[in-house]
mmCIF file of C-alpha atoms in Angstrom:
data_model
loop_
_atom_site.group_PDB
_atom_site.id
_atom_site.type_symbol
_atom_site.label_atom_id
_atom_site.label_comp_id
_atom_site.label_asym_id
_atom_site.label_seq_id
_atom_site.Cartn_x
_atom_site.Cartn_y
_atom_site.Cartn_z
ATOM 1 C CA UNK A 26 26.489 -15.335 21.634
ATOM 2 C CA UNK A 27 23.267 -13.824 23.345
ATOM 3 C CA UNK A 28 25.131 -10.764 24.628
ATOM 4 C CA UNK A 29 26.713 -10.259 21.339
ATOM 5 C CA UNK A 30 23.498 -10.363 19.296
ATOM 6 C CA UNK A 31 21.516 -7.971 21.988
ATOM 7 C CA UNK A 32 24.702 -5.548 21.641
ATOM 8 C CA UNK A 33 24.237 -5.262 18.057
ATOM 9 C CA UNK A 34 20.455 -4.946 18.192
ATOM 10 C CA UNK A 35 21.138 -1.758 20.689
ATOM 11 C CA UNK A 36 23.537 0.136 18.513
ATOM 12 C CA UNK A 37 21.197 -0.318 15.329
ATOM 13 C CA UNK A 38 18.337 0.837 18.011
ATOM 14 C CA UNK A 39 20.560 3.977 19.005
ATOM 15 C CA UNK A 40 21.269 4.819 15.745
ATOM 16 C CA UNK A 41 17.536 4.645 14.857
ATOM 17 C CA UNK A 42 16.740 7.030 17.566
ATOM 18 C CA UNK A 43 19.499 9.534 16.432
ATOM 19 C CA UNK A 44 17.999 9.611 12.814
ATOM 20 C CA UNK A 45 14.510 9.492 13.464
ATOM 21 C CA UNK A 46 13.741 10.631 16.887
ATOM 22 C CA UNK A 47 11.375 7.769 17.238
ATOM 23 C CA UNK A 48 13.887 5.458 19.291
ATOM 24 C CA UNK A 49 12.933 3.914 22.796
ATOM 25 C CA UNK A 50 10.823 5.920 25.085
ATOM 26 C CA UNK A 51 10.648 8.400 22.233
ATOM 27 C CA UNK A 52 7.480 10.243 22.494
ATOM 28 C CA UNK A 53 5.424 13.039 20.225
ATOM 29 C CA UNK A 54 2.163 15.127 20.718
ATOM 30 C CA UNK A 55 0.891 17.118 23.525
ATOM 31 C CA UNK A 56 1.992 16.982 27.359
ATOM 32 C CA UNK A 57 -0.852 15.902 29.517
ATOM 33 C CA UNK A 58 -2.770 14.231 26.704
ATOM 34 C CA UNK A 59 -6.250 12.858 27.022
ATOM 35 C CA UNK A 60 -5.404 9.865 24.977
ATOM 36 C CA UNK A 61 -2.010 7.766 24.853
ATOM 37 C CA UNK A 62 -1.036 5.579 21.870
ATOM 38 C CA UNK A 63 1.815 2.940 23.045
ATOM 39 C CA UNK A 64 4.005 1.354 20.021
ATOM 40 C CA UNK A 65 6.643 -1.332 20.825
ATOM 41 C CA UNK A 66 9.964 0.084 20.084
ATOM 42 C CA UNK A 67 11.236 -3.007 17.893
ATOM 43 C CA UNK A 68 14.992 -3.047 17.000
ATOM 44 C CA UNK A 69 14.372 -4.046 13.542
ATOM 45 C CA UNK A 70 10.946 -1.831 13.156
ATOM 46 C CA UNK A 71 9.337 -0.119 9.841
ATOM 47 C CA UNK A 72 7.192 2.252 9.391
ATOM 48 C CA UNK A 73 7.167 4.760 11.940
ATOM 49 C CA UNK A 74 5.320 7.013 9.856
ATOM 50 C CA UNK A 75 2.107 5.195 10.296
ATOM 51 C CA UNK A 76 1.750 6.949 13.626
ATOM 52 C CA UNK A 77 2.616 10.591 12.619
ATOM 53 C CA UNK A 78 -1.075 11.584 11.969
ATOM 54 C CA UNK A 79 -1.987 10.887 15.230
ATOM 55 C CA UNK A 80 0.866 13.056 16.779
ATOM 56 C CA UNK A 81 -0.962 15.927 15.059
ATOM 57 C CA UNK A 82 -4.125 15.465 16.542
ATOM 58 C CA UNK A 83 -4.519 17.983 20.076
ATOM 59 C CA UNK A 84 -4.907 15.808 22.936
ATOM 60 C CA UNK A 85 -2.956 12.751 21.702
ATOM 61 C CA UNK A 86 0.188 11.381 22.810
ATOM 62 C CA UNK A 87 2.325 8.668 20.871
ATOM 63 C CA UNK A 88 5.143 6.988 22.824
ATOM 64 C CA UNK A 89 7.667 4.209 21.641
ATOM 65 C CA UNK A 90 8.425 1.582 24.745
ATOM 66 C CA UNK A 91 10.926 -0.797 25.133
ATOM 67 C CA UNK A 92 9.619 -2.829 27.989
ATOM 68 C CA UNK A 93 6.718 -3.260 30.200
ATOM 69 C CA UNK A 94 7.382 -0.128 32.459
ATOM 70 C CA UNK A 95 7.522 2.169 29.482
ATOM 71 C CA UNK A 96 4.422 0.218 27.898
ATOM 72 C CA UNK A 97 2.529 1.593 30.996
ATOM 73 C CA UNK A 98 -1.810 1.430 30.788
ATOM 74 C CA UNK A 99 -2.052 3.173 27.344
ATOM 75 C CA UNK A 100 -5.382 3.813 25.732
ATOM 76 C CA UNK A 101 -4.374 1.614 22.635
ATOM 77 C CA UNK A 102 -1.269 -0.301 21.649
ATOM 78 C CA UNK A 103 0.179 -0.629 18.170
ATOM 79 C CA UNK A 104 2.999 -3.195 17.028
ATOM 80 C CA UNK A 105 4.473 -1.787 14.036
ATOM 81 C CA UNK A 106 6.072 -3.348 10.958
ATOM 82 C CA UNK A 107 9.182 -4.927 11.391
ATOM 83 C CA UNK A 108 12.023 -6.572 9.280
ATOM 84 C CA UNK A 109 12.616 -9.508 11.498
ATOM 85 C CA UNK A 110 9.446 -10.421 12.842
ATOM 86 C CA UNK A 111 11.098 -13.775 15.045
ATOM 87 C CA UNK A 112 13.957 -11.844 16.010
ATOM 88 C CA UNK A 113 11.718 -8.802 17.326
ATOM 89 C CA UNK A 114 9.072 -11.111 18.744
ATOM 90 C CA UNK A 115 12.103 -12.796 20.845
ATOM 91 C CA UNK A 116 13.046 -9.706 21.892
ATOM 92 C CA UNK A 117 9.569 -8.579 23.186
ATOM 93 C CA UNK A 118 9.478 -11.715 25.426
ATOM 94 C CA UNK A 119 13.024 -10.610 26.709
ATOM 95 C CA UNK A 120 11.925 -7.180 27.617
ATOM 96 C CA UNK A 121 8.323 -7.963 29.134
ATOM 97 C CA UNK A 122 6.644 -6.519 26.390
ATOM 98 C CA UNK A 123 4.955 -9.539 25.119
ATOM 99 C CA UNK A 124 3.428 -10.185 28.709
ATOM 100 C CA UNK A 125 2.561 -6.989 29.118
ATOM 101 C CA UNK A 126 0.638 -6.712 25.697
ATOM 102 C CA UNK A 127 -1.519 -9.925 26.525
ATOM 103 C CA UNK A 128 -2.212 -8.345 29.814
ATOM 104 C CA UNK A 129 -3.673 -4.996 28.202
ATOM 105 C CA UNK A 130 -5.391 -7.295 25.698
ATOM 106 C CA UNK A 131 -7.242 -9.126 28.553
ATOM 107 C CA UNK A 132 -8.092 -5.871 29.813
ATOM 108 C CA UNK A 133 -9.750 -5.067 26.630
ATOM 109 C CA UNK A 134 -7.210 -2.589 25.688
ATOM 110 C CA UNK A 135 -7.541 -2.027 21.935
ATOM 111 C CA UNK A 136 -4.396 -3.827 19.926
ATOM 112 C CA UNK A 137 -3.340 -2.945 16.389
ATOM 113 C CA UNK A 138 -0.664 -4.997 14.259
ATOM 114 C CA UNK A 139 0.702 -3.616 10.923
ATOM 115 C CA UNK A 140 2.677 -5.990 8.612
ATOM 116 C CA UNK A 141 5.278 -7.758 10.888
ATOM 117 C CA UNK A 142 3.269 -6.776 13.995
ATOM 118 C CA UNK A 143 0.157 -7.990 12.532
ATOM 119 C CA UNK A 144 1.904 -11.752 12.062
ATOM 120 C CA UNK A 145 2.970 -11.792 15.616
ATOM 121 C CA UNK A 146 -0.276 -11.336 17.110
ATOM 122 C CA UNK A 147 -0.815 -14.976 16.006
ATOM 123 C CA UNK A 148 -0.859 -18.156 17.621
ATOM 124 C CA UNK A 149 2.252 -19.109 15.640
ATOM 125 C CA UNK A 150 4.700 -18.179 13.198
ATOM 126 C CA UNK A 151 6.748 -20.883 10.806
ATOM 127 C CA UNK A 152 9.870 -20.106 8.988
ATOM 128 C CA UNK A 153 10.476 -22.640 6.113
ATOM 129 C CA UNK A 154 13.311 -23.481 4.056
ATOM 130 C CA UNK A 155 15.365 -21.108 5.794
ATOM 131 C CA UNK A 156 18.732 -22.974 4.618
ATOM 132 C CA UNK A 157 17.623 -22.142 0.908
ATOM 133 C CA UNK A 158 17.245 -18.304 1.713
ATOM 134 C CA UNK A 159 20.604 -17.970 3.289
ATOM 135 C CA UNK A 160 22.132 -19.429 0.410
ATOM 136 C CA UNK A 161 20.072 -17.170 -2.039
ATOM 137 C CA UNK A 162 21.086 -14.254 0.043
ATOM 138 C CA UNK A 163 24.977 -14.853 -0.824
ATOM 139 C CA UNK A 164 26.268 -12.273 -3.543
ATOM 140 C CA UNK A 165 27.263 -14.928 -5.669
ATOM 141 C CA UNK A 166 23.840 -16.579 -5.728
ATOM 142 C CA UNK A 167 21.784 -13.172 -5.450
ATOM 143 C CA UNK A 168 24.066 -11.832 -8.540
ATOM 144 C CA UNK A 169 24.172 -8.558 -6.948
ATOM 145 C CA UNK A 170 27.156 -6.699 -5.148
ATOM 146 C CA UNK A 171 27.864 -7.201 -1.361
ATOM 147 C CA UNK A 172 25.961 -4.539 0.392
ATOM 148 C CA UNK A 173 23.434 -3.403 -2.397
ATOM 149 C CA UNK A 174 20.591 -2.791 0.338
ATOM 150 C CA UNK A 175 18.346 -5.544 -1.419
ATOM 151 C CA UNK A 176 15.684 -5.862 1.384
ATOM 152 C CA UNK A 177 15.451 -9.324 2.804
ATOM 153 C CA UNK A 178 12.032 -11.121 3.297
ATOM 154 C CA UNK A 179 10.313 -9.600 6.151
ATOM 155 C CA UNK A 180 10.646 -12.161 9.235
ATOM 156 C CA UNK A 181 13.962 -13.540 8.330
ATOM 157 C CA UNK A 182 16.104 -13.583 11.520
ATOM 158 C CA UNK A 183 19.028 -11.526 11.252
ATOM 159 C CA UNK A 184 21.249 -13.951 13.470
ATOM 160 C CA UNK A 185 21.699 -17.392 13.651
ATOM 161 C CA UNK A 186 20.496 -19.124 16.618
ATOM 162 C CA UNK A 187 16.597 -18.141 16.501
ATOM 163 C CA UNK A 188 14.023 -20.766 16.257
ATOM 164 C CA UNK A 189 12.284 -20.766 12.546
ATOM 165 C CA UNK A 190 9.025 -22.082 14.570
ATOM 166 C CA UNK A 191 7.881 -19.516 17.179
ATOM 167 C CA UNK A 192 4.503 -19.133 19.444
ATOM 168 C CA UNK A 193 3.042 -15.894 18.623
ATOM 169 C CA UNK A 194 1.474 -13.849 21.106
ATOM 170 C CA UNK A 195 -2.024 -15.498 20.719
ATOM 171 C CA UNK A 196 -4.061 -12.031 20.344
ATOM 172 C CA UNK A 197 -5.747 -13.682 17.041
ATOM 173 C CA UNK A 198 -6.312 -17.656 16.053
ATOM 174 C CA UNK A 199 -3.996 -17.086 13.062
ATOM 175 C CA UNK A 200 -0.832 -18.510 11.935
ATOM 176 C CA UNK A 201 1.959 -17.190 9.740
ATOM 177 C CA UNK A 202 4.065 -19.369 7.068
ATOM 178 C CA UNK A 203 7.123 -17.289 5.522
ATOM 179 C CA UNK A 204 8.838 -19.614 2.761
ATOM 180 C CA UNK A 205 12.101 -18.753 2.433
ATOM 181 C CA UNK A 206 12.660 -20.733 -0.536
ATOM 182 C CA UNK A 207 9.752 -19.570 -2.651
ATOM 183 C CA UNK A 208 10.201 -16.399 -4.493
ATOM 184 C CA UNK A 209 6.593 -15.691 -3.904
ATOM 185 C CA UNK A 210 6.735 -15.442 -0.288
ATOM 186 C CA UNK A 211 9.313 -12.672 -0.681
ATOM 187 C CA UNK A 212 8.023 -9.134 0.703
ATOM 188 C CA UNK A 213 6.470 -7.062 -1.760
ATOM 189 C CA UNK A 214 4.777 -3.425 -1.478
ATOM 190 C CA UNK A 215 1.928 -2.911 -3.478
ATOM 191 C CA UNK A 216 -0.282 0.226 -3.433
ATOM 192 C CA UNK A 217 -3.807 -0.088 -3.009
ATOM 193 C CA UNK A 218 -7.343 1.259 -2.079
ATOM 194 C CA UNK A 219 -9.444 -0.490 0.356
ATOM 195 C CA UNK A 220 -12.683 -0.180 2.925
ATOM 196 C CA UNK A 221 -12.754 -1.468 6.261
ATOM 197 C CA UNK A 222 -15.512 -4.219 6.685
ATOM 198 C CA UNK A 223 -17.900 -4.825 9.730
ATOM 199 C CA UNK A 224 -15.469 -3.926 12.115
ATOM 200 C CA UNK A 225 -16.309 -5.152 16.083
ATOM 201 C CA UNK A 226 -15.341 -3.563 19.207
ATOM 202 C CA UNK A 227 -14.368 -0.069 19.972
ATOM 203 C CA UNK A 228 -13.681 0.782 16.385
ATOM 204 C CA UNK A 229 -16.976 -0.400 15.200
ATOM 205 C CA UNK A 230 -17.223 3.240 13.738
ATOM 206 C CA UNK A 231 -14.650 2.477 10.802
ATOM 207 C CA UNK A 232 -17.009 0.101 9.366
ATOM 208 C CA UNK A 233 -17.344 0.547 5.329
ATOM 209 C CA UNK A 234 -14.780 3.630 5.673
ATOM 210 C CA UNK A 235 -12.373 3.880 2.799
ATOM 211 C CA UNK A 236 -8.944 4.038 2.932
ATOM 212 C CA UNK A 237 -5.466 3.942 1.044
ATOM 213 C CA UNK A 238 -1.850 2.876 1.678
ATOM 214 C CA UNK A 239 0.574 0.193 0.546
ATOM 215 C CA UNK A 240 0.221 -3.491 1.451
ATOM 216 C CA UNK A 241 3.449 -5.356 2.059
ATOM 217 C CA UNK A 242 2.778 -8.936 1.860
ATOM 218 C CA UNK A 243 5.203 -11.585 3.068
ATOM 219 C CA UNK A 244 4.146 -15.074 3.240
ATOM 220 C CA UNK A 245 0.838 -16.386 4.324
ATOM 221 C CA UNK A 246 -1.249 -15.625 7.297
ATOM 222 C CA UNK A 247 -4.646 -17.362 7.817
ATOM 223 C CA UNK A 248 -7.163 -18.384 10.402
ATOM 224 C CA UNK A 249 -5.840 -21.930 11.884
ATOM 225 C CA UNK A 250 -8.730 -23.605 12.671
ATOM 226 C CA UNK A 251 -10.294 -26.252 10.745
ATOM 227 C CA UNK A 252 -13.632 -24.906 9.698
ATOM 228 C CA UNK A 253 -11.945 -21.176 9.201
ATOM 229 C CA UNK A 254 -13.231 -18.217 10.779
ATOM 230 C CA UNK A 255 -16.832 -20.375 11.894
ATOM 231 C CA UNK A 256 -14.367 -21.971 14.702
ATOM 232 C CA UNK A 257 -13.519 -18.482 16.147
ATOM 233 C CA UNK A 258 -16.441 -17.580 18.398
ATOM 234 C CA UNK A 259 -16.072 -16.754 21.445
ATOM 235 C CA UNK A 260 -17.669 -15.093 24.652
ATOM 236 C CA UNK A 261 -16.136 -12.034 26.095
ATOM 237 C CA UNK A 262 -18.099 -10.427 28.986
ATOM 238 C CA UNK A 263 -21.233 -11.674 27.484
ATOM 239 C CA UNK A 264 -20.539 -10.807 24.102
ATOM 240 C CA UNK A 265 -20.449 -12.768 21.358
ATOM 241 C CA UNK A 266 -16.753 -12.324 19.394
ATOM 242 C CA UNK A 267 -15.587 -13.617 15.821
ATOM 243 C CA UNK A 268 -12.641 -13.076 13.587
ATOM 244 C CA UNK A 269 -13.768 -11.428 10.502
ATOM 245 C CA UNK A 270 -11.929 -9.789 7.672
ATOM 246 C CA UNK A 271 -10.505 -6.335 8.764
ATOM 247 C CA UNK A 272 -10.816 -4.824 5.236
ATOM 248 C CA UNK A 273 -10.995 -5.413 1.415
ATOM 249 C CA UNK A 274 -8.342 -4.062 -0.863
ATOM 250 C CA UNK A 275 -7.874 -3.379 -4.433
ATOM 251 C CA UNK A 276 -4.549 -3.272 -6.068
ATOM 252 C CA UNK A 277 -3.973 -0.135 -8.065
ATOM 253 C CA UNK A 278 -0.207 -0.658 -9.209
ATOM 254 C CA UNK A 279 1.151 -1.996 -12.326
ATOM 255 C CA UNK A 280 -2.409 -2.077 -13.878
ATOM 256 C CA UNK A 281 -3.460 -4.541 -11.229
ATOM 257 C CA UNK A 282 -6.990 -4.482 -10.075
ATOM 258 C CA UNK A 283 -7.135 -7.635 -8.106
ATOM 259 C CA UNK A 284 -9.458 -7.634 -5.077
ATOM 260 C CA UNK A 285 -9.156 -9.479 -2.028
ATOM 261 C CA UNK A 286 -9.541 -9.694 1.557
ATOM 262 C CA UNK A 287 -6.889 -8.500 3.904
ATOM 263 C CA UNK A 288 -6.270 -8.552 7.825
ATOM 264 C CA UNK A 289 -8.250 -10.034 10.339
ATOM 265 C CA UNK A 290 -9.765 -8.720 13.552
ATOM 266 C CA UNK A 291 -11.825 -9.956 16.745
ATOM 267 C CA UNK A 292 -12.966 -7.817 19.229
ATOM 268 C CA UNK A 293 -10.212 -5.076 19.821
ATOM 269 C CA UNK A 294 -7.830 -6.832 18.303
ATOM 270 C CA UNK A 295 -7.022 -5.314 14.727
ATOM 271 C CA UNK A 296 -4.376 -6.879 11.892
ATOM 272 C CA UNK A 297 -3.579 -5.376 8.749
ATOM 273 C CA UNK A 298 -0.972 -5.632 6.457
ATOM 274 C CA UNK A 299 -1.268 -2.313 5.076
ATOM 275 C CA UNK A 300 0.983 0.723 6.092
ATOM 276 C CA UNK A 301 -0.733 4.317 5.818
ATOM 277 C CA UNK A 302 -4.209 3.111 6.407
ATOM 278 C CA UNK A 303 -4.400 5.584 9.185
ATOM 279 C CA UNK A 304 -3.223 8.584 6.782
ATOM 280 C CA UNK A 305 -6.768 8.819 4.999
ATOM 281 C CA UNK A 306 -8.621 11.919 6.388
ATOM 282 C CA UNK A 307 -10.888 11.215 9.079
ATOM 283 C CA UNK A 308 -9.393 7.587 9.895
ATOM 284 C CA UNK A 309 -7.150 8.647 12.800
ATOM 285 C CA UNK A 310 -10.006 11.204 13.819
ATOM 286 C CA UNK A 311 -12.534 7.873 14.255
ATOM 287 C CA UNK A 312 -10.221 6.390 16.048
ATOM 288 C CA UNK A 313 -9.313 8.916 18.731
ATOM 289 C CA UNK A 314 -12.948 10.063 19.105
ATOM 290 C CA UNK A 315 -13.742 5.853 19.782
ATOM 291 C CA UNK A 316 -11.237 6.123 22.455
ATOM 292 C CA UNK A 317 -12.031 9.168 24.127
ATOM 293 C CA UNK A 318 -15.779 7.810 24.291
ATOM 294 C CA UNK A 319 -15.630 4.147 24.950
ATOM 295 C CA UNK A 320 -12.015 3.445 26.016
ATOM 296 C CA UNK A 321 -11.550 1.681 29.557
ATOM 297 C CA UNK A 322 -9.560 4.930 31.400
ATOM 298 C CA UNK A 323 -6.179 3.966 33.140
ATOM 299 C CA UNK A 324 -7.754 5.158 35.941
ATOM 300 C CA UNK A 325 -10.152 2.679 36.086
ATOM 301 C CA UNK A 326 -7.900 -0.279 34.903
ATOM 302 C CA UNK A 327 -9.877 -3.662 35.560
ATOM 303 C CA UNK A 328 -9.122 -7.257 35.808
ATOM 304 C CA UNK A 329 -11.336 -8.393 33.010
ATOM 305 C CA UNK A 330 -10.318 -11.731 31.805
ATOM 306 C CA UNK A 331 -11.102 -12.719 28.545
ATOM 307 C CA UNK A 332 -13.402 -15.927 28.458
ATOM 308 C CA UNK A 333 -13.187 -18.319 25.633
ATOM 309 C CA UNK A 334 -16.211 -20.186 24.811
ATOM 310 C CA UNK A 335 -14.139 -23.235 23.732
ATOM 311 C CA UNK A 336 -10.356 -24.257 23.937
ATOM 312 C CA UNK A 337 -9.953 -23.856 20.198
ATOM 313 C CA UNK A 338 -11.072 -20.099 20.013
#
């Protein structure tokens, strides 16, 4: 069963590599680049275009990694969107990528999570009412012809045998709940205008900068602490860090003007539901300049272990 499942995933990844040129091990950007950005080559990933803007900046190399060796010691890591959060998180553990990303995080290498990648960065993922969701996806229940291409809710395992509750990577103190039996929990894509809030860590220059993009909402991601962000403070290398909302969004589609906080960040970890937020003029450039001036160079890679101020941080 496991071999068949992995074979199916590999076939899908090979097809994606041929069609997009961004499969496992694929890279774009300048050879001998000053800055390297590594993204996880999830078998079910979406949103490859999120990183296109970086490959157009001189001196920046973008590559997709399928295991720890391919990941290497980049200047920044990106966990992209995925149609199958639990399945691809399981894949990360099988390939060694999960452990490798955590080690980079412990050494203060910045990590971005987008959409499903953001949900993985938390401490726990829960898939509720999975049986109801499976029933709803049958052609008879859905009222649609088989093979219509209707997208499934993000985070739904494609094959049976995967757990409905899984530990996340633990980079953020968040929990994501995906209720397959609740229509409001289904994935939805909404055009938004936004602005970064007070950003910590290496990308502090992003604070207050505007952006636009598409917010893909699936389920609920929240701080999993009794007192919310107040319980997330910790000391890292003598510096106090606390979880903050990454940005504030204004919905601009279908006449909606709803405003809300979106995503979380703490230290050098940044999570968002928004695809395309790097595309606004100047945003990618700010990130690259910050990496050039303040990064931990690969040549000086050190064992700077994260020290939490409490067991709950």
